[in-house]
Short mmCIF file of C-alpha atoms in Angstrom, two decimals:
data_model
loop_
_atom_site.label_atom_id
_atom_site.label_comp_id
_atom_site.label_asym_id
_atom_site.label_seq_id
_atom_site.Cartn_x
_atom_site.Cartn_y
_atom_site.Cartn_z
CA MET A 1 -35.51 33.46 -39.45
CA GLY A 2 -37.54 33.55 -42.69
CA ASN A 3 -37.10 36.05 -45.51
CA GLU A 4 -40.07 38.13 -44.32
CA ASP A 5 -38.67 38.35 -40.77
CA THR A 6 -35.20 39.22 -42.04
CA ILE A 7 -36.53 42.05 -44.19
CA CYS A 8 -38.72 43.42 -41.36
CA SER A 9 -35.85 43.26 -38.90
CA LYS A 10 -33.54 45.20 -41.20
CA TRP A 11 -36.28 47.72 -42.05
CA ILE A 12 -37.12 48.41 -38.40
CA LYS A 13 -33.43 48.63 -37.45
CA GLU A 14 -32.78 51.24 -40.13
CA ARG A 15 -35.95 53.18 -39.33
CA ALA A 16 -34.83 53.46 -35.70
CA LYS A 17 -31.95 55.68 -36.83
CA HIS A 18 -34.37 58.53 -37.63
CA PRO A 19 -33.90 61.52 -35.26
CA SER A 20 -37.45 61.20 -33.91
CA PHE A 21 -36.67 57.71 -32.59
CA GLY A 22 -33.12 58.53 -31.54
CA GLU A 23 -34.30 61.52 -29.52
CA GLY A 24 -37.16 59.58 -27.95
CA LYS A 25 -39.98 61.61 -29.46
CA GLY A 26 -43.41 60.16 -28.82
CA ARG A 27 -46.69 60.52 -30.64
CA GLU A 28 -47.65 63.75 -28.85
CA ASP A 29 -44.26 65.31 -29.64
CA MET A 30 -44.60 64.51 -33.33
CA GLN A 31 -48.19 65.73 -33.37
CA ARG A 32 -47.07 69.05 -31.94
CA MET A 33 -44.25 69.24 -34.46
CA TRP A 34 -46.60 68.75 -37.42
CA ASN A 35 -49.08 71.29 -36.08
CA GLU A 36 -46.31 73.85 -35.62
CA SER A 37 -44.96 73.31 -39.13
CA ALA A 38 -48.34 73.47 -40.89
CA THR A 39 -48.21 77.20 -41.66
CA THR A 40 -44.74 77.05 -43.23
CA TYR A 41 -44.76 73.57 -44.79
CA SER A 42 -43.83 73.53 -48.47
CA ASP A 43 -43.55 70.70 -50.97
CA SER A 44 -41.31 72.70 -53.33
CA GLN A 45 -38.37 70.32 -52.99
CA TYR A 46 -40.56 67.53 -54.39
CA SER A 47 -43.01 69.53 -56.53
CA ALA A 48 -41.80 68.30 -59.94
CA ILE A 49 -41.75 64.72 -58.67
CA SER A 50 -45.30 65.09 -57.35
CA ASP A 51 -46.44 66.36 -60.76
CA ASP A 52 -44.73 63.41 -62.46
CA ILE A 53 -46.31 60.88 -60.10
CA VAL A 54 -49.84 62.17 -60.70
CA SER A 55 -49.23 62.30 -64.47
CA ALA A 56 -47.98 58.70 -64.45
CA LEU A 57 -51.00 57.44 -62.51
CA LEU A 58 -53.36 59.23 -64.89
CA SER A 59 -51.65 58.09 -68.08
CA GLU A 60 -51.68 54.46 -66.91
CA GLY A 61 -55.36 54.59 -65.95
CA ILE A 62 -54.73 53.75 -62.32
CA VAL A 63 -56.48 57.02 -61.46
CA ASN A 64 -59.29 58.44 -63.61
CA LYS A 65 -62.19 60.88 -63.49
CA ASP A 66 -64.42 58.40 -61.68
CA SER A 67 -61.85 57.51 -59.02
CA THR A 68 -62.21 58.18 -55.32
CA ILE A 69 -58.94 58.56 -53.41
CA LEU A 70 -58.13 58.32 -49.72
CA ASP A 71 -54.99 60.40 -49.16
CA ILE A 72 -53.58 59.14 -45.85
CA GLY A 73 -51.40 61.70 -44.09
CA CYS A 74 -52.41 64.30 -46.66
CA GLY A 75 -50.78 67.24 -44.88
CA THR A 76 -51.48 70.55 -46.56
CA GLY A 77 -52.61 68.86 -49.77
CA SER A 78 -49.52 68.29 -51.89
CA PHE A 79 -51.20 65.36 -53.65
CA ALA A 80 -54.86 65.89 -52.75
CA LEU A 81 -54.87 69.19 -54.63
CA ARG A 82 -53.05 67.66 -57.60
CA PHE A 83 -55.50 64.77 -57.81
CA SER A 84 -58.65 66.84 -57.32
CA PRO A 85 -59.11 68.12 -60.93
CA HIS A 86 -58.84 64.58 -62.30
CA VAL A 87 -60.95 62.47 -59.92
CA SER A 88 -64.42 62.28 -58.44
CA LYS A 89 -63.46 62.83 -54.81
CA VAL A 90 -60.45 62.97 -52.49
CA ILE A 91 -60.71 62.25 -48.78
CA GLY A 92 -57.74 63.90 -47.11
CA SER A 93 -56.94 62.16 -43.83
CA ASP A 94 -54.48 63.57 -41.31
CA SER A 95 -53.99 63.53 -37.54
CA SER A 96 -52.99 67.21 -37.48
CA PRO A 97 -55.90 69.68 -37.27
CA LYS A 98 -53.61 72.48 -38.44
CA MET A 99 -52.54 70.55 -41.53
CA LEU A 100 -56.19 69.87 -42.43
CA GLU A 101 -57.07 73.50 -41.83
CA ARG A 102 -54.42 74.62 -44.29
CA LEU A 103 -55.49 71.92 -46.76
CA MET A 104 -59.02 73.29 -46.83
CA ASP A 105 -57.77 76.88 -47.04
CA ASN A 106 -55.68 75.88 -50.05
CA ALA A 107 -58.67 74.11 -51.59
CA SER A 108 -60.87 77.15 -51.08
CA GLU A 109 -58.30 79.46 -52.68
CA ARG A 110 -58.31 77.19 -55.77
CA ASN A 111 -62.12 76.80 -55.81
CA VAL A 112 -61.72 73.07 -55.26
CA ASN A 113 -64.87 71.47 -53.86
CA ASN A 114 -64.24 67.73 -54.09
CA ILE A 115 -61.81 67.37 -51.17
CA GLU A 116 -63.23 66.11 -47.89
CA PRO A 117 -61.11 66.42 -44.71
CA LEU A 118 -60.90 63.58 -42.21
CA LEU A 119 -59.21 64.10 -38.84
CA SER A 120 -57.74 60.71 -38.06
CA ASP A 121 -54.54 58.90 -37.18
CA CYS A 122 -53.45 56.62 -40.02
CA LEU A 123 -54.37 53.51 -38.01
CA SER A 124 -57.70 54.89 -36.76
CA ILE A 125 -59.44 55.62 -40.05
CA PRO A 126 -63.08 54.42 -39.78
CA SER A 127 -63.65 51.03 -41.40
CA ASP A 128 -66.42 52.39 -43.63
CA VAL A 129 -64.00 54.80 -45.35
CA VAL A 130 -63.20 52.85 -48.51
CA CYS A 131 -62.09 54.39 -51.80
CA ASP A 132 -60.91 53.10 -55.17
CA VAL A 133 -57.36 54.05 -54.26
CA ALA A 134 -55.68 54.26 -50.86
CA PHE A 135 -52.73 56.62 -51.24
CA SER A 136 -50.03 57.82 -48.84
CA SER A 137 -46.99 60.01 -49.42
CA LEU A 138 -44.22 61.11 -47.05
CA CYS A 139 -46.22 60.00 -44.02
CA PRO A 140 -43.73 58.66 -41.43
CA PRO A 141 -46.30 56.69 -39.35
CA MET A 142 -47.12 54.63 -42.45
CA ASN A 143 -43.55 53.36 -42.64
CA ASP A 144 -43.92 49.97 -40.99
CA PRO A 145 -45.47 46.63 -41.99
CA GLU A 146 -48.71 46.98 -40.00
CA SER A 147 -49.45 50.50 -41.20
CA LEU A 148 -48.55 49.67 -44.79
CA LEU A 149 -50.95 46.71 -44.92
CA SER A 150 -53.69 48.73 -43.17
CA MET A 151 -54.12 50.64 -46.45
CA GLU A 152 -55.75 47.58 -48.01
CA ALA A 153 -58.79 47.83 -45.73
CA HIS A 154 -59.58 51.21 -47.26
CA SER A 155 -59.06 50.37 -50.93
CA LYS A 156 -61.22 48.72 -53.59
CA ARG A 157 -58.52 48.57 -56.26
CA TYR A 158 -55.03 49.93 -55.60
CA CYS A 159 -52.74 50.90 -52.76
CA ILE A 160 -50.07 53.48 -53.56
CA TYR A 161 -47.28 54.33 -51.13
CA VAL A 162 -44.72 57.08 -51.82
CA SER A 163 -41.64 57.83 -49.73
CA SER A 164 -38.29 59.53 -50.05
CA ALA A 165 -35.45 57.42 -51.38
CA ASN A 166 -32.63 59.91 -51.31
CA ILE A 167 -29.09 58.63 -51.57
CA GLY A 168 -27.03 59.88 -48.62
CA ASN A 169 -27.97 62.31 -45.88
CA GLY A 170 -26.05 65.38 -47.01
CA ILE A 171 -25.04 68.09 -44.58
CA GLU A 172 -27.79 67.09 -42.16
CA GLY A 173 -26.14 63.72 -41.65
CA GLU A 174 -22.82 65.46 -40.97
CA VAL A 175 -24.47 67.78 -38.45
CA TRP A 176 -25.96 64.89 -36.48
CA LYS A 177 -22.71 62.93 -36.60
CA ALA A 178 -20.80 65.95 -35.25
CA LEU A 179 -23.35 66.03 -32.42
CA GLY A 180 -22.52 62.42 -31.64
CA CYS A 181 -25.52 60.79 -33.32
CA ASP A 182 -25.50 58.20 -36.09
CA TYR A 183 -28.85 59.30 -37.50
CA SER A 184 -30.12 58.49 -40.95
CA TYR A 185 -33.26 58.62 -43.11
CA SER A 186 -32.38 55.43 -44.98
CA GLY A 187 -35.05 53.46 -43.12
CA TYR A 188 -37.69 55.42 -45.06
CA ASP A 189 -36.39 54.28 -48.44
CA THR A 190 -39.25 52.76 -50.47
CA THR A 191 -37.14 49.68 -51.13
CA TYR A 192 -37.90 48.37 -47.63
CA PRO A 193 -41.71 48.22 -47.96
CA PHE A 194 -41.28 46.94 -51.52
CA GLU A 195 -39.13 44.01 -50.41
CA TYR A 196 -41.50 43.32 -47.52
CA LEU A 197 -44.60 43.19 -49.74
CA ARG A 198 -42.85 40.91 -52.21
CA SER A 199 -41.80 38.62 -49.35
CA ILE A 200 -45.44 38.06 -48.37
CA GLY A 201 -46.55 37.37 -51.93
CA LYS A 202 -47.82 40.77 -53.04
CA ASP A 203 -47.24 41.63 -56.69
CA ALA A 204 -45.91 45.10 -55.86
CA LYS A 205 -44.36 47.41 -58.44
CA LEU A 206 -41.74 50.04 -57.57
CA ARG A 207 -40.47 52.95 -59.62
CA PHE A 208 -38.37 55.98 -58.78
CA PHE A 209 -38.72 59.67 -59.66
CA THR A 210 -36.05 62.35 -59.39
CA GLN A 211 -35.84 66.13 -59.24
CA ARG A 212 -32.72 68.27 -59.28
CA ASN A 213 -32.92 71.22 -56.88
CA GLN A 214 -30.49 74.12 -57.14
CA SER A 215 -29.99 76.00 -53.88
CA ILE A 216 -27.10 78.26 -52.86
CA ILE A 217 -27.67 80.26 -49.69
CA PRO A 218 -25.59 82.48 -47.35
CA ILE A 219 -23.76 80.78 -44.48
CA GLU A 220 -25.87 82.39 -41.75
CA GLU A 221 -29.12 81.37 -43.43
CA CYS A 222 -27.82 77.82 -43.65
CA VAL A 223 -26.73 77.82 -40.01
CA ASN A 224 -30.16 79.03 -38.92
CA ARG A 225 -31.82 76.35 -41.04
CA TYR A 226 -29.95 73.55 -39.30
CA LEU A 227 -30.32 75.14 -35.87
CA ARG A 228 -34.09 75.06 -36.41
CA LEU A 229 -33.95 71.49 -37.65
CA VAL A 230 -31.98 70.15 -34.69
CA SER A 231 -33.99 72.18 -32.18
CA LYS A 232 -37.16 70.40 -33.33
CA TYR A 233 -35.78 67.27 -31.70
CA ARG A 234 -33.70 68.53 -28.75
CA GLY A 235 -32.95 71.66 -26.74
CA MET A 236 -30.19 73.85 -28.13
CA ASN A 237 -27.15 75.11 -26.20
CA GLY A 238 -24.04 77.10 -27.04
CA ASP A 239 -21.78 74.10 -27.61
CA MET A 240 -24.26 72.53 -30.02
CA GLU A 241 -24.63 75.77 -31.96
CA HIS A 242 -20.85 76.07 -32.22
CA THR A 243 -20.61 72.50 -33.53
CA ILE A 244 -23.28 73.12 -36.15
CA ARG A 245 -21.57 76.33 -37.26
CA ASP A 246 -18.28 74.45 -37.70
CA VAL A 247 -19.93 71.83 -39.92
CA ILE A 248 -21.61 74.47 -42.07
CA ALA A 249 -18.42 76.54 -42.32
CA SER A 250 -16.53 73.53 -43.67
CA HIS A 251 -18.78 73.64 -46.75
CA ALA A 252 -18.54 77.39 -47.33
CA LYS A 253 -17.36 78.93 -50.56
CA ASP A 254 -17.34 82.70 -51.06
CA GLY A 255 -19.62 83.11 -48.04
CA ASN A 256 -22.27 80.72 -49.36
CA ILE A 257 -23.33 77.10 -48.95
CA ASP A 258 -24.33 74.97 -51.93
CA LEU A 259 -27.25 72.78 -50.89
CA SER A 260 -28.07 71.64 -54.42
CA ARG A 261 -28.93 67.96 -54.68
CA GLU A 262 -30.97 65.42 -56.56
CA MET A 263 -34.14 64.50 -54.70
CA ARG A 264 -35.41 60.96 -55.18
CA MET A 265 -38.76 59.41 -54.32
CA GLY A 266 -40.09 55.90 -54.78
CA MET A 267 -43.68 54.99 -55.67
CA LEU A 268 -44.95 51.57 -54.67
CA ILE A 269 -48.18 50.18 -56.20
CA TRP A 270 -50.03 46.96 -55.54
CA GLU A 271 -53.55 45.72 -56.24
CA VAL A 272 -55.89 44.72 -53.46
#
């Protein structure tokens, strides 16, 4: 097995540990999940990182006032809205109508008029949609070799891929383990696509950005948070709720849970 195959095999094996794969969720299930979360989705846990990423791309001239950007899996506009004051046009592509609806509502509230929505799965973007930069951030369907390389067909200059690269899985990992599941988000670490691109001869560059989030919340609020999280992937019953409560209680101090942690994201850049 060559280096490329070895890297892909390890990447795919780790990615399969994500709850969506472990719980057998298909495309329609994930589509429904994204539509349902559109009204409450927030990028606050990565907001400082997102600011830093855009600032870095601007300062290095990778993005400028004449740039056009295709934001693949744009969601509610975390990056599209940040790019918009500094570029010529942003095409925000997403497979969720609800996400695009909120994106355009957010753009309207900010009097932004250079964002164009495109309803499309990441692998079904029309071939004539080509921008200076193809960009994607925190878009799970982009996290495989085929999807990653598909960005090149829509870029004239650069491809930029951003994903979480957090160290450890925190309380969520403990919750899943207590429920009998060895789930992990490590397969979404940006190191995997970086190593893959390098293995096929791409001169890819990778850098990391961090943000420290302080969050201390009451036990019951924390329990409800993880009940909602798990219930997105499987039906809830009394035994499962009891198990989740036990995990949360083991972290309690003075009636509260400290969820503070350092968030870490990787940005991968390569020229077309």
